[in-house]
Structure formats: structure tokens, C-alpha cells
Amino acid sequence: MEKFHHRKTTALGYAVFVLCATLFTVTPAFSSPTTEAAGQPVELTFTFWGSAFEREAVEQMVQSFNDSHPGIQVRGQHIPDAYQEKISTMVAGGTPPDLGYLNEQQAFLWAEEGVILDLTPHFRADPEASNRLAASYYNYDDGSRTIGTNTAAETMILYYNKSLFDAAGLAYPPSQAANAWTWSELVAVAKQLTVDRSGNTAASDAFDPENIDVFGISFPTWWGGYLPMIYSNGGQLASDDGTELLLNQPAAVEALQAIQDLIYVHHVSPTPAQSEALPSASVMMQSGKVAMAINGHWAILDYSQLGFDWGIGVLPYHQEPATILLGSPTVIYAATEHPDAAFRFYKFHNDPSKVDLYAKGLWMPLQLEYYTNASKTAEWLDAISGVYPPESRGVLIDYTLNHTTRQPPAYWLKNANQIFSEAINPAISKLWTGEVTAQEAMDQAVRDGAPLMQGRW
């Protein structure tokens, strides 16, 4: 699946906002007639992105819906490249889809312009639909209206090579938040798993950091990697009202400096230059060249097919265990002539019993029952043998329900894409290359970000 966090709103997308407002008005919810009674099937267009694997699964889901709903026929439109540009062109030309995936910031902007349907009445009237993870909702207008929810849920977790832990005589990473490693415990374990070409670990005085054969941990440099650590330390990326960046405050700086120290002080994680020259973290782990890697739940799909002994655990923490839930929304466009039919498909399209992307390890369910009902959990985690490791219930159930309480900025911060691209990411890049300290980097980010802050949706 295309990673949720890397889809950037384009200039073309911004250019059509005003035009879109003149083209469309919001269609009231619950306005379409019963399709069967009308005698003609309702036709809907659903747009989505993703790999060839995801396309196949989504097309099977669409066919299943069409077979079971003869009064509604959905045409799936797969857009693997330049998705936002193509959707913006469709909207500007007066031919938007009825519903589909959408970039987070674009969704908020179009919701305010009336291009996206407010789904609040639909969710309120449908207890089954509304029984979803609270952190998965994209709300706006002081929380009074909703764009909808994630297409699917994802959390950040810890992956590890069991054979490397066994060889070092170390216990596996904890699978329960109550037993999560403190940051210092993570560092100590990572040092014992980092080995130079002479066989010395990073815990040894004889260790040679210039000739590392196995790294203890691989850490992603985008916000999905560092934001859980900031949250776990009681920090925030921005103020609750969205008017000020808080990355240069002590809690955030401490968490970010600790990650930089993994590279340049403890020598247990590769530098950016080394990472670019090396295979992906999953391949590195498969080949025994990295012992642990932080990544999103979606990586389970890849790990389950690599043919080695691996596991998952909860993230380390500073003050309290924390991870994040993330994922772009599916939206219904206000111009649709059939909002009720579109919402029926909306509910169907991310039903784990209808889409095998959940059982195969790419997506996590949105519906609460998959986290609170043992039989539903089994339908998800046990459906396909060999996909989810035995510790998955510990890592994915309680952790998701109770430790994703603070939403990432993509769910609520106005102008988030520009803030990241022009202020945060340039400063973070200097942090990862070791050019500056965390305090220096985040002071720069706050200075550059100050004129870009516009509040919250």
C-alpha cells in the first residue's frame, strides 16, 4: 500500500479549491431514493491508489459488493501514480468520483470548500458504522463535523529477528505495553546486538564503529518514527490550538536527541548515508544485518513472506508507552447524486470480512469489535496461517486501544504539509546527518514554522 504519510498536497490541488467551491454545493445526507425501488441500479465511481497487490484485493472487494448489492454497481478506478493531481483535475472539471481515498490535507481543504460531504449524520444514524476507533476519525469545525475515518488503521511497532536475539542470549522485546522497554533498556539491548566485523559488540571497549557488520536497530527518519517517542516523553509537535510548534521544548528535544544518539553516540543504528547504501530494513533483518526495526504495521505483509524467524513488539518509551495510529481517509464527494448508496459502500469497503488486506497483514481494522471481541480478533489475526506472529494480540490489541490517545498532526493541524516540508523536514534532516544537535535543529524548525502556523481544522 502507498504509505499514508508521504502523499503531499500539490500546487494543482490548491489551485482548484476556489473553483471547486463554485462548482459544487453540499448534497444533503439521506437524499437518494432506494435504488431497487427506482428500477435502475445506482452507479458509483470509487477511486483508490496502491500497489498491484492492493489493486487486486480492492477489485475483488468491489466485485463482491456489486454481487451482493444488485441495486448499486460500483466501478473501481485504480490510480497508482499522480493520484492527487488526477483527482484535482476531475474535481475541477466537474466530474469528481462519488467516493475514494484522499490525501489528509486535501480532504480538509475540500471539506471546508464544500467539495467533501460531511458524514456526521451518516455516522450518527448508523451505530455499526460509528463503532470505530476514536483515533481514526478526521473531524473538523471544532469537532462538529467529520470527513470520515481512515481507510484502514495502522500503528507503529517494533520488528525483530528472533535468531539474532537467540544467538545473543537475549529475551525478545516485550509484546505488552505494561512491560515495554524504557529507552535506556532499548539502548542496552541494541548495543549487545550491534556487532563489528571482528565480532565485538557495541557494549565492548574493543568495538570498532567504523566497521559494523550488524546494527542493533533501524529507525525511520520520517515523523512516524520519531513522533511516538516525543509523545511517550510527554511532548508535542504543536500546541493543541495549532498556532505554535513545540518541537524545541525539552520533552521533544530530549526524545529527538536520544534517537540521534543511537547513530552517533551509541553506534547502534546506521547513518542516513549508510541506510541509502543498504537494502531495506526488512531485507537487512532477513539477512541478519539488523536486529530490530521500527516500522508501521503494514510491513507485516512483507515480513510474512520473507521466510525467516521474526517477531513484533511494542515500542520503547521515555515516560509512558505510546504509539500512533495513522492512515489517510476515504471520503464521499458532495456532488454525488447517491450519498446513501455511497455510504453503504463506504461501510463495506473497509470491512475485514470483505477485504483480505487485513488478514494478509497490510491493514488493521477500524471497527472496535476486532479489538474487543475475541472471535472477531481471531477472524483477523488467525485467518491466514503464518502471517501474524503469536505475540500479535499483545502488540496490536491493548496497544492500539489504549496507547494511541494523541492523534498525529495530519488529523488536525492546518497547513501540515507545508509546515513539514518547509520547516520541520529540513531541520530534521540536519539532525539525522549529525550536523546539529536536536536543540539547534528544532529551534530552526520553530523559527521557520512560525509564519506557517494557521491553527487547527
Coordinates of C-alpha atoms in Angstrom, one line a residue:
M1 CA 0.0 0.0 0.0
E2 CA 1.2 3.5 -0.7
K3 CA 2.5 4.9 2.6
F4 CA -0.1 7.2 4.1
H5 CA 2.5 9.8 5.4
H6 CA 4.2 10.6 2.1
R7 CA 1.3 11.8 0.0
K8 CA 1.9 15.5 -0.5
T9 CA -0.8 18.1 -1.5
T10 CA 0.2 19.5 -4.8
A11 CA 0.0 23.0 -6.2
L12 CA -2.6 21.9 -8.6
G13 CA -4.7 20.7 -5.7
Y14 CA -4.6 24.1 -4.0
A15 CA -5.3 25.8 -7.3
V16 CA -8.7 24.2 -7.7
F17 CA -10.1 25.0 -4.2
V18 CA -11.9 28.2 -5.2
L19 CA -13.1 26.8 -8.5
C20 CA -14.4 23.7 -6.7
A21 CA -16.4 25.9 -4.3
T22 CA -18.2 27.4 -7.3
L23 CA -18.8 24.1 -9.0
F24 CA -20.4 22.2 -6.2
T25 CA -22.8 22.6 -3.2
V26 CA -23.2 20.1 -0.4
T27 CA -25.8 17.5 -1.1
P28 CA -27.9 16.8 2.0
A29 CA -27.4 13.4 3.5
F30 CA -30.0 10.7 3.1
S31 CA -31.4 12.2 0.0
S32 CA -31.1 9.4 -2.5
P33 CA -34.1 7.1 -3.2
T34 CA -33.9 3.3 -2.7
T35 CA -32.2 2.0 -5.7
E36 CA -34.1 -1.2 -6.1
A37 CA -37.4 0.7 -6.0
A38 CA -36.3 3.0 -8.7
G39 CA -35.8 0.0 -11.0
Q40 CA -32.3 1.0 -12.2
P41 CA -29.1 0.3 -10.4
V42 CA -27.2 3.2 -8.9
E43 CA -23.8 3.6 -10.4
L44 CA -20.9 4.8 -8.3
T45 CA -17.2 5.5 -9.0
F46 CA -14.6 4.7 -6.4
T47 CA -11.0 5.9 -6.8
F48 CA -8.1 4.4 -4.9
W49 CA -4.3 4.1 -5.0
G50 CA -1.9 1.3 -4.1
S51 CA 0.3 -1.4 -5.4
A52 CA -0.8 -4.1 -7.9
F53 CA -1.4 -6.4 -4.8
E54 CA -3.7 -3.8 -3.3
R55 CA -5.4 -3.2 -6.6
E56 CA -6.3 -6.9 -6.9
A57 CA -7.7 -7.1 -3.3
V58 CA -9.7 -3.9 -3.7
E59 CA -11.1 -5.0 -7.1
Q60 CA -12.2 -8.3 -5.5
M61 CA -13.9 -6.3 -2.7
V62 CA -15.7 -4.2 -5.3
Q63 CA -16.9 -7.2 -7.2
S64 CA -18.2 -8.8 -4.0
F65 CA -20.1 -5.6 -3.2
N66 CA -21.6 -5.5 -6.7
D67 CA -22.7 -9.2 -6.5
S68 CA -24.3 -8.7 -3.1
H69 CA -25.9 -5.3 -3.9
P70 CA -27.7 -5.6 -7.3
G71 CA -29.2 -2.2 -6.9
I72 CA -25.8 -0.5 -6.6
Q73 CA -23.0 -1.0 -9.0
V74 CA -19.5 0.4 -8.2
R75 CA -16.8 1.0 -10.7
G76 CA -13.4 0.9 -9.1
Q77 CA -10.8 3.3 -10.6
H78 CA -7.2 2.5 -9.7
I79 CA -4.8 5.5 -9.9
P80 CA -1.3 4.3 -9.0
D81 CA 0.6 7.5 -9.9
A82 CA 0.0 11.2 -9.5
Y83 CA -3.2 10.4 -7.6
Q84 CA -3.8 13.9 -6.2
E85 CA -3.2 15.7 -9.5
K86 CA -5.7 13.4 -11.3
I87 CA -8.4 13.7 -8.6
S88 CA -7.9 17.5 -8.6
T89 CA -8.4 17.6 -12.3
M90 CA -11.5 15.5 -12.1
V91 CA -12.9 17.8 -9.4
A92 CA -12.0 21.0 -11.3
G93 CA -13.6 19.6 -14.4
G94 CA -16.9 18.9 -12.7
T95 CA -16.6 15.1 -12.8
P96 CA -15.5 14.0 -9.3
P97 CA -15.8 10.4 -8.3
D98 CA -18.6 9.5 -5.8
L99 CA -16.1 8.5 -3.2
G100 CA -12.4 7.4 -2.8
Y101 CA -9.1 7.6 -1.0
L102 CA -7.8 11.1 -0.4
N103 CA -4.8 12.9 1.0
E104 CA -5.4 14.2 4.5
Q105 CA -4.7 17.9 4.0
Q106 CA -6.6 17.9 0.7
A107 CA -9.5 16.3 2.3
F108 CA -9.7 19.0 5.0
L109 CA -9.4 21.8 2.5
W110 CA -12.1 20.4 0.2
A111 CA -14.3 19.8 3.2
E112 CA -14.2 23.4 4.1
E113 CA -14.9 24.3 0.5
G114 CA -17.9 22.0 0.4
V115 CA -16.5 19.6 -2.0
I116 CA -16.4 16.8 0.5
L117 CA -19.5 15.5 2.2
D118 CA -19.9 15.9 5.9
L119 CA -20.5 12.4 7.1
T120 CA -21.6 13.3 10.6
P121 CA -25.3 12.5 10.0
H122 CA -24.5 9.2 8.4
F123 CA -22.3 8.0 11.3
R124 CA -24.7 9.2 13.9
A125 CA -27.6 7.3 12.3
D126 CA -25.6 4.1 12.0
P127 CA -24.3 2.5 15.2
E128 CA -22.5 -0.2 13.3
A129 CA -20.6 2.4 11.2
S130 CA -19.8 4.6 14.2
N131 CA -18.3 1.8 16.3
R132 CA -14.8 2.6 15.1
L133 CA -11.5 3.5 16.7
A134 CA -11.8 7.1 18.1
A135 CA -8.3 8.0 16.8
S136 CA -9.3 7.1 13.2
Y137 CA -11.8 10.0 12.7
Y138 CA -11.0 13.1 10.7
N139 CA -13.0 15.8 12.3
Y140 CA -13.2 19.5 11.6
D141 CA -15.1 22.7 12.5
D142 CA -14.2 22.2 16.2
G143 CA -15.1 18.6 16.0
S144 CA -18.7 19.1 15.0
R145 CA -18.3 17.7 11.5
T146 CA -16.4 14.7 10.1
I147 CA -14.8 13.9 6.8
G148 CA -14.9 10.2 7.8
T149 CA -12.3 7.8 9.1
N150 CA -9.1 6.2 7.9
T151 CA -9.4 3.8 5.0
A152 CA -7.7 1.4 7.4
A153 CA -5.8 1.7 10.7
E154 CA -2.0 1.4 11.1
T155 CA 0.2 1.7 14.2
M156 CA 4.0 2.0 14.6
I157 CA 5.6 -1.1 16.2
L158 CA 8.9 -2.8 16.7
Y159 CA 10.1 -5.7 14.5
Y160 CA 13.0 -8.0 15.3
N161 CA 15.0 -11.0 14.1
K162 CA 14.5 -13.8 16.7
S163 CA 17.6 -15.7 15.6
L164 CA 19.8 -12.8 16.4
F165 CA 18.2 -12.4 19.8
D166 CA 18.6 -16.2 20.4
A167 CA 22.3 -16.1 19.4
A168 CA 23.0 -13.2 21.8
G169 CA 21.1 -15.0 24.6
L170 CA 18.6 -12.0 25.0
A171 CA 14.9 -12.0 25.8
Y172 CA 12.7 -10.9 22.9
P173 CA 11.2 -7.3 23.0
P174 CA 8.1 -7.0 25.1
S175 CA 4.7 -7.6 23.5
Q176 CA 2.7 -5.8 26.1
A177 CA 2.8 -2.0 26.8
A178 CA 2.9 -2.7 30.5
N179 CA 6.2 -4.4 30.1
A180 CA 7.7 -2.1 27.4
W181 CA 11.4 -1.3 27.5
T182 CA 12.4 2.1 28.8
W183 CA 14.7 4.0 26.4
S184 CA 17.8 3.0 28.3
E185 CA 16.8 -0.6 28.2
L186 CA 16.5 -0.4 24.4
V187 CA 19.9 1.2 24.1
A188 CA 21.5 -1.6 26.3
V189 CA 19.9 -4.3 24.2
A190 CA 20.8 -2.6 20.9
K191 CA 24.4 -2.4 22.0
Q192 CA 24.6 -6.1 22.6
L193 CA 23.1 -6.8 19.2
T194 CA 25.4 -4.4 17.3
V195 CA 28.5 -6.3 16.1
D196 CA 31.6 -5.1 14.3
R197 CA 33.4 -7.2 11.7
S198 CA 35.7 -8.6 14.4
G199 CA 32.8 -9.9 16.4
N200 CA 32.9 -7.2 19.1
T201 CA 29.6 -5.8 20.3
A202 CA 28.9 -2.1 20.8
A203 CA 28.9 -2.8 24.6
S204 CA 32.6 -3.8 24.3
D205 CA 35.6 -1.4 24.6
A206 CA 37.1 -3.1 21.6
F207 CA 34.1 -2.3 19.4
D208 CA 35.0 -0.6 16.1
P209 CA 32.2 1.8 15.0
E210 CA 33.8 2.2 11.6
N211 CA 33.4 -1.4 10.7
I212 CA 29.9 -2.5 11.7
D213 CA 28.6 -5.8 10.5
V214 CA 25.2 -6.0 12.3
F215 CA 23.3 -3.0 13.5
G216 CA 21.1 -3.3 16.6
I217 CA 18.2 -1.2 15.3
S218 CA 17.0 0.7 12.3
F219 CA 14.9 3.8 12.9
P220 CA 12.8 5.6 10.3
T221 CA 13.5 9.2 9.8
W222 CA 10.0 10.4 8.9
W223 CA 7.6 11.6 11.6
G224 CA 6.0 8.2 12.1
G225 CA 9.4 7.1 13.6
Y226 CA 10.0 10.0 16.0
L227 CA 6.5 11.2 16.9
P228 CA 5.7 8.2 19.2
M229 CA 8.9 8.9 21.1
I230 CA 8.0 12.5 21.6
Y231 CA 4.6 11.6 22.8
S232 CA 6.0 9.0 25.1
N233 CA 8.1 11.7 26.7
G234 CA 5.1 14.0 27.3
G235 CA 6.0 16.2 24.4
Q236 CA 4.0 17.5 21.4
L237 CA 4.8 18.6 17.9
A238 CA 2.5 21.6 18.0
S239 CA 0.2 23.3 20.5
D240 CA -3.3 22.0 20.8
D241 CA -4.7 25.1 19.1
G242 CA -2.3 24.6 16.2
T243 CA -0.7 28.1 16.5
E244 CA 2.8 27.1 17.7
L245 CA 5.4 24.4 17.1
L246 CA 6.6 22.9 20.3
L247 CA 9.4 20.8 18.9
N248 CA 12.1 22.9 20.6
Q249 CA 10.6 22.3 24.1
P250 CA 12.6 20.0 26.5
A251 CA 10.4 16.9 26.1
A252 CA 10.5 16.8 22.3
V253 CA 14.2 17.8 22.2
E254 CA 15.2 15.0 24.6
A255 CA 13.3 12.4 22.6
L256 CA 14.9 13.5 19.3
Q257 CA 18.4 13.8 20.8
A258 CA 18.0 10.2 22.1
I259 CA 17.3 9.0 18.6
Q260 CA 20.3 10.9 17.1
D261 CA 22.5 9.4 19.8
L262 CA 21.6 5.9 18.5
I263 CA 23.6 6.8 15.4
Y264 CA 26.5 8.9 16.6
V265 CA 27.0 8.2 20.3
H266 CA 26.0 4.5 20.7
H267 CA 26.7 3.5 17.0
V268 CA 23.8 1.0 17.0
S269 CA 21.8 2.5 14.1
P270 CA 23.0 3.3 10.6
T271 CA 23.7 6.8 9.4
P272 CA 21.5 8.2 6.6
A273 CA 24.3 7.6 4.2
Q274 CA 24.7 4.0 5.3
S275 CA 21.0 3.5 5.1
E276 CA 20.9 4.7 1.5
A277 CA 23.6 2.3 0.5
L278 CA 22.0 -0.6 2.3
P279 CA 18.9 -2.7 1.3
S280 CA 15.6 -2.0 3.0
A281 CA 15.2 -2.6 6.8
S282 CA 13.2 -5.7 6.2
V283 CA 15.8 -7.2 3.9
M284 CA 18.5 -6.2 6.3
M285 CA 16.7 -8.0 9.1
Q286 CA 16.1 -11.1 6.9
S287 CA 19.8 -11.3 6.1
G288 CA 20.8 -10.8 9.7
K289 CA 22.3 -7.4 9.3
V290 CA 19.9 -5.5 11.6
A291 CA 18.3 -7.0 14.7
M292 CA 15.4 -4.6 15.2
A293 CA 13.5 -2.1 13.1
I294 CA 10.7 0.3 13.9
N295 CA 8.1 0.4 11.2
G296 CA 4.4 0.5 10.6
H297 CA 2.0 -2.4 11.0
W298 CA 1.8 -2.6 7.1
A299 CA 5.3 -4.2 7.0
I300 CA 3.8 -7.4 8.4
L301 CA 2.7 -8.1 4.8
D302 CA 6.4 -8.1 3.7
Y303 CA 7.9 -9.8 6.7
S304 CA 5.4 -12.7 6.5
Q305 CA 6.7 -13.5 3.0
L306 CA 10.5 -13.3 3.7
G307 CA 11.0 -16.7 5.2
F308 CA 12.8 -16.1 8.4
D309 CA 12.0 -16.1 12.1
W310 CA 10.8 -12.7 13.1
G311 CA 8.5 -11.1 15.7
I312 CA 6.9 -7.9 16.8
G313 CA 6.9 -5.9 20.0
V314 CA 5.8 -2.6 21.4
L315 CA 7.9 0.5 21.1
P316 CA 10.3 1.6 23.9
Y317 CA 9.3 4.7 25.8
H318 CA 10.6 7.6 27.9
Q319 CA 7.9 8.4 30.4
E320 CA 4.9 6.2 29.3
P321 CA 4.2 3.8 26.5
A322 CA 2.9 5.4 23.3
T323 CA 2.4 4.7 19.7
I324 CA 0.4 6.5 17.0
L325 CA -2.5 5.4 14.8
L326 CA -2.3 6.7 11.2
G327 CA -3.9 6.3 7.8
S328 CA -5.4 8.6 5.1
P329 CA -9.2 8.9 4.9
T330 CA -11.8 7.7 2.4
V331 CA -14.2 10.5 1.6
I332 CA -17.5 10.9 -0.2
Y333 CA -17.8 13.8 -2.5
A334 CA -20.6 16.3 -2.0
A335 CA -21.5 16.2 -5.7
T336 CA -22.6 12.5 -5.6
E337 CA -26.2 12.0 -6.5
H338 CA -26.4 9.0 -4.3
P339 CA -25.0 9.7 -0.8
D340 CA -26.8 6.8 0.9
A341 CA -25.6 4.3 -1.6
A342 CA -22.1 5.7 -1.4
F343 CA -22.2 5.3 2.4
R344 CA -23.3 1.7 2.1
F345 CA -20.2 1.0 0.0
Y346 CA -18.2 3.2 2.4
K347 CA -19.0 0.8 5.2
F348 CA -18.4 -2.3 3.0
H349 CA -15.0 -1.2 1.5
N350 CA -13.1 -1.5 4.8
D351 CA -14.9 -4.4 6.3
P352 CA -12.2 -7.0 7.2
S353 CA -14.6 -9.8 6.3
K354 CA -14.8 -8.5 2.8
V355 CA -11.2 -7.4 2.2
D356 CA -8.2 -9.8 2.6
L357 CA -5.7 -7.0 3.1
Y358 CA -6.4 -7.2 6.8
A359 CA -5.7 -11.0 7.1
K360 CA -2.6 -10.6 4.9
G361 CA -1.0 -8.0 7.2
L362 CA -1.3 -4.8 5.3
W363 CA -4.2 -3.1 7.1
M364 CA -5.6 -3.1 10.6
P365 CA -9.3 -3.0 11.3
L366 CA -11.1 0.2 12.2
Q367 CA -14.0 -1.5 13.9
L368 CA -13.8 -1.7 17.7
E369 CA -15.2 -5.2 17.8
Y370 CA -12.0 -6.6 16.2
Y371 CA -10.1 -5.4 19.3
T372 CA -12.7 -6.2 22.0
N373 CA -14.3 -9.4 20.8
A374 CA -12.1 -12.5 20.8
S375 CA -13.9 -14.2 18.0
K376 CA -13.6 -11.2 15.7
T377 CA -9.9 -10.8 16.7
A378 CA -9.4 -14.4 15.6
E379 CA -11.1 -13.7 12.3
W380 CA -8.5 -11.1 11.7
L381 CA -5.2 -12.4 13.2
D382 CA -5.8 -16.2 12.6
A383 CA -7.4 -16.2 9.2
I384 CA -4.2 -17.0 7.3
S385 CA -1.6 -19.2 8.9
G386 CA 1.9 -17.7 9.0
V387 CA 1.0 -14.0 8.6
Y388 CA 0.7 -12.7 12.2
P389 CA 3.2 -14.0 14.8
P390 CA 1.9 -15.4 18.1
E391 CA 2.6 -12.2 20.1
S392 CA 0.4 -10.1 17.8
R393 CA -2.5 -9.9 20.2
G394 CA -0.4 -8.3 22.8
V395 CA 1.2 -5.8 20.4
L396 CA -1.9 -4.9 18.4
I397 CA -4.9 -5.0 20.7
D398 CA -4.3 -3.2 24.0
Y399 CA -1.5 -1.1 22.4
T400 CA -3.9 0.2 19.8
L401 CA -6.9 0.7 22.1
N402 CA -5.1 2.4 25.0
H403 CA -1.9 3.9 23.7
T404 CA -2.9 5.9 20.6
T405 CA -4.7 8.6 22.5
R406 CA -2.9 11.6 20.8
Q407 CA -3.5 11.9 17.1
P408 CA -0.7 12.9 14.8
P409 CA -0.8 16.4 13.3
A410 CA -2.1 15.1 10.0
Y411 CA -5.5 14.7 11.7
W412 CA -5.9 18.2 13.0
L413 CA -3.1 20.7 12.1
K414 CA -3.9 23.1 9.4
N415 CA -1.2 23.6 6.7
A416 CA 0.6 20.5 8.0
N417 CA 2.1 19.6 4.6
Q418 CA 3.8 22.9 4.2
I419 CA 4.9 23.0 7.8
F420 CA 6.6 19.7 7.4
S421 CA 8.1 20.4 4.0
E422 CA 9.4 23.9 4.7
A423 CA 10.2 23.9 8.4
I424 CA 10.3 20.5 10.1
N425 CA 11.8 18.2 7.5
P426 CA 14.8 20.4 6.6
A427 CA 15.7 20.7 10.3
I428 CA 15.2 17.0 10.9
S429 CA 17.5 16.2 8.0
K430 CA 20.3 18.1 9.6
L431 CA 19.6 16.2 12.9
W432 CA 19.9 12.8 11.2
T433 CA 23.1 13.7 9.4
G434 CA 24.7 14.9 12.6
E435 CA 25.2 18.5 11.5
V436 CA 23.4 20.0 14.5
T437 CA 22.1 18.9 17.9
A438 CA 18.4 18.3 18.5
Q439 CA 18.0 21.6 20.2
E440 CA 19.6 23.5 17.3
A441 CA 17.6 21.7 14.7
M442 CA 14.3 22.2 16.5
D443 CA 15.0 25.9 17.2
Q444 CA 15.4 26.2 13.5
A445 CA 12.2 24.3 12.8
V446 CA 10.2 26.5 15.2
R447 CA 11.6 29.7 13.6
D448 CA 10.9 28.6 10.1
G449 CA 7.5 27.2 11.0
A450 CA 6.2 30.2 12.9
P451 CA 4.9 32.1 9.9
L452 CA 3.2 29.0 8.6
M453 CA 1.1 28.1 11.6
Q454 CA -2.7 28.6 10.9
G455 CA -4.4 26.8 13.8
R456 CA -6.3 23.6 13.7
W457 CA -9.1 22.3 11.5

